[in-house]
Short mmCIF file of C-alpha atoms in Angstrom, two decimals:
data_model
loop_
_atom_site.label_atom_id
_atom_site.label_comp_id
_atom_site.label_asym_id
_atom_site.label_seq_id
_atom_site.Cartn_x
_atom_site.Cartn_y
_atom_site.Cartn_z
CA UNK A 10 0.00 0.00 0.00
CA UNK A 11 1.13 3.53 -0.64
CA UNK A 12 0.22 6.91 0.85
CA UNK A 13 -1.67 6.89 4.19
CA UNK A 14 -3.79 9.75 5.55
CA UNK A 15 -5.25 9.92 9.05
CA UNK A 16 -6.12 12.65 11.54
CA UNK A 17 -4.51 12.53 14.99
CA UNK A 18 -6.61 10.38 17.32
CA UNK A 19 -8.76 9.09 14.46
CA UNK A 20 -8.96 5.30 14.19
CA UNK A 21 -10.04 5.49 10.54
CA UNK A 22 -7.58 5.84 7.67
CA UNK A 23 -7.64 6.59 3.97
CA UNK A 24 -4.76 5.23 1.94
CA UNK A 25 -3.71 4.92 -1.67
CA UNK A 26 -2.78 1.72 -3.47
CA UNK A 27 -1.32 1.89 -6.98
CA UNK A 28 -3.76 -0.74 -8.33
CA UNK A 29 -6.87 -0.08 -6.24
CA UNK A 30 -6.67 3.69 -5.82
CA UNK A 31 -8.01 5.22 -2.59
CA UNK A 32 -9.26 2.90 0.13
CA UNK A 33 -10.86 3.46 3.53
CA UNK A 34 -10.68 1.29 6.65
CA UNK A 35 -10.33 1.61 10.40
CA UNK A 36 -10.07 -0.31 13.61
CA UNK A 37 -13.81 -0.95 13.56
CA UNK A 38 -13.81 -2.08 9.92
CA UNK A 39 -10.54 -3.91 9.19
CA UNK A 40 -10.10 -6.32 7.40
CA UNK A 41 -12.95 -4.73 5.42
CA UNK A 42 -11.95 -1.86 3.15
CA UNK A 43 -14.06 0.50 1.09
CA UNK A 44 -12.68 0.96 -2.44
CA UNK A 45 -13.53 4.39 -3.89
CA UNK A 46 -12.51 3.25 -7.39
CA UNK A 47 -15.29 0.64 -7.51
CA UNK A 48 -17.68 2.04 -4.90
CA UNK A 49 -17.73 -1.33 -3.13
CA UNK A 50 -16.48 -2.98 0.03
CA UNK A 51 -13.62 -5.48 -0.12
CA UNK A 52 -12.49 -8.06 2.43
CA UNK A 53 -8.70 -8.23 2.71
CA UNK A 54 -7.27 -11.73 3.05
CA UNK A 55 -4.31 -11.52 5.42
CA UNK A 56 -1.35 -13.90 5.39
CA UNK A 57 -1.22 -14.63 1.66
CA UNK A 58 1.33 -13.80 -0.98
CA UNK A 59 0.07 -10.88 -3.02
CA UNK A 60 -2.98 -8.79 -2.24
CA UNK A 61 -6.13 -10.92 -2.21
CA UNK A 62 -9.58 -9.49 -1.56
CA UNK A 63 -13.13 -10.78 -1.53
CA UNK A 64 -14.85 -8.48 -4.00
CA UNK A 65 -18.51 -8.18 -2.99
CA UNK A 66 -19.43 -6.65 -6.35
CA UNK A 67 -18.77 -10.00 -8.07
CA UNK A 68 -18.91 -12.32 -5.03
CA UNK A 69 -15.46 -13.77 -5.67
CA UNK A 70 -11.87 -13.71 -4.41
CA UNK A 71 -9.66 -11.58 -6.65
CA UNK A 72 -6.13 -10.21 -6.70
CA UNK A 73 -5.79 -6.44 -6.45
CA UNK A 74 -4.98 -6.08 -10.16
CA UNK A 75 -8.26 -7.79 -11.12
CA UNK A 76 -10.49 -5.38 -9.21
CA UNK A 77 -12.13 -2.46 -10.97
CA UNK A 78 -10.26 -3.01 -14.21
#
């Protein structure tokens, strides 16, 4: 993941990924992330090689490069 933006004391963050664009998550949401590029929520799969997400717009597991293309 790339650039991260958060306000002091805020548990929510916005960050930029080169393939997915801007994402939103926070301590009350993670491992769920909102993808602004697609307008949908994604579920991040931790502990895998690469960036795998459950993409609720297509109800399938996808790699970051396959989302919103």
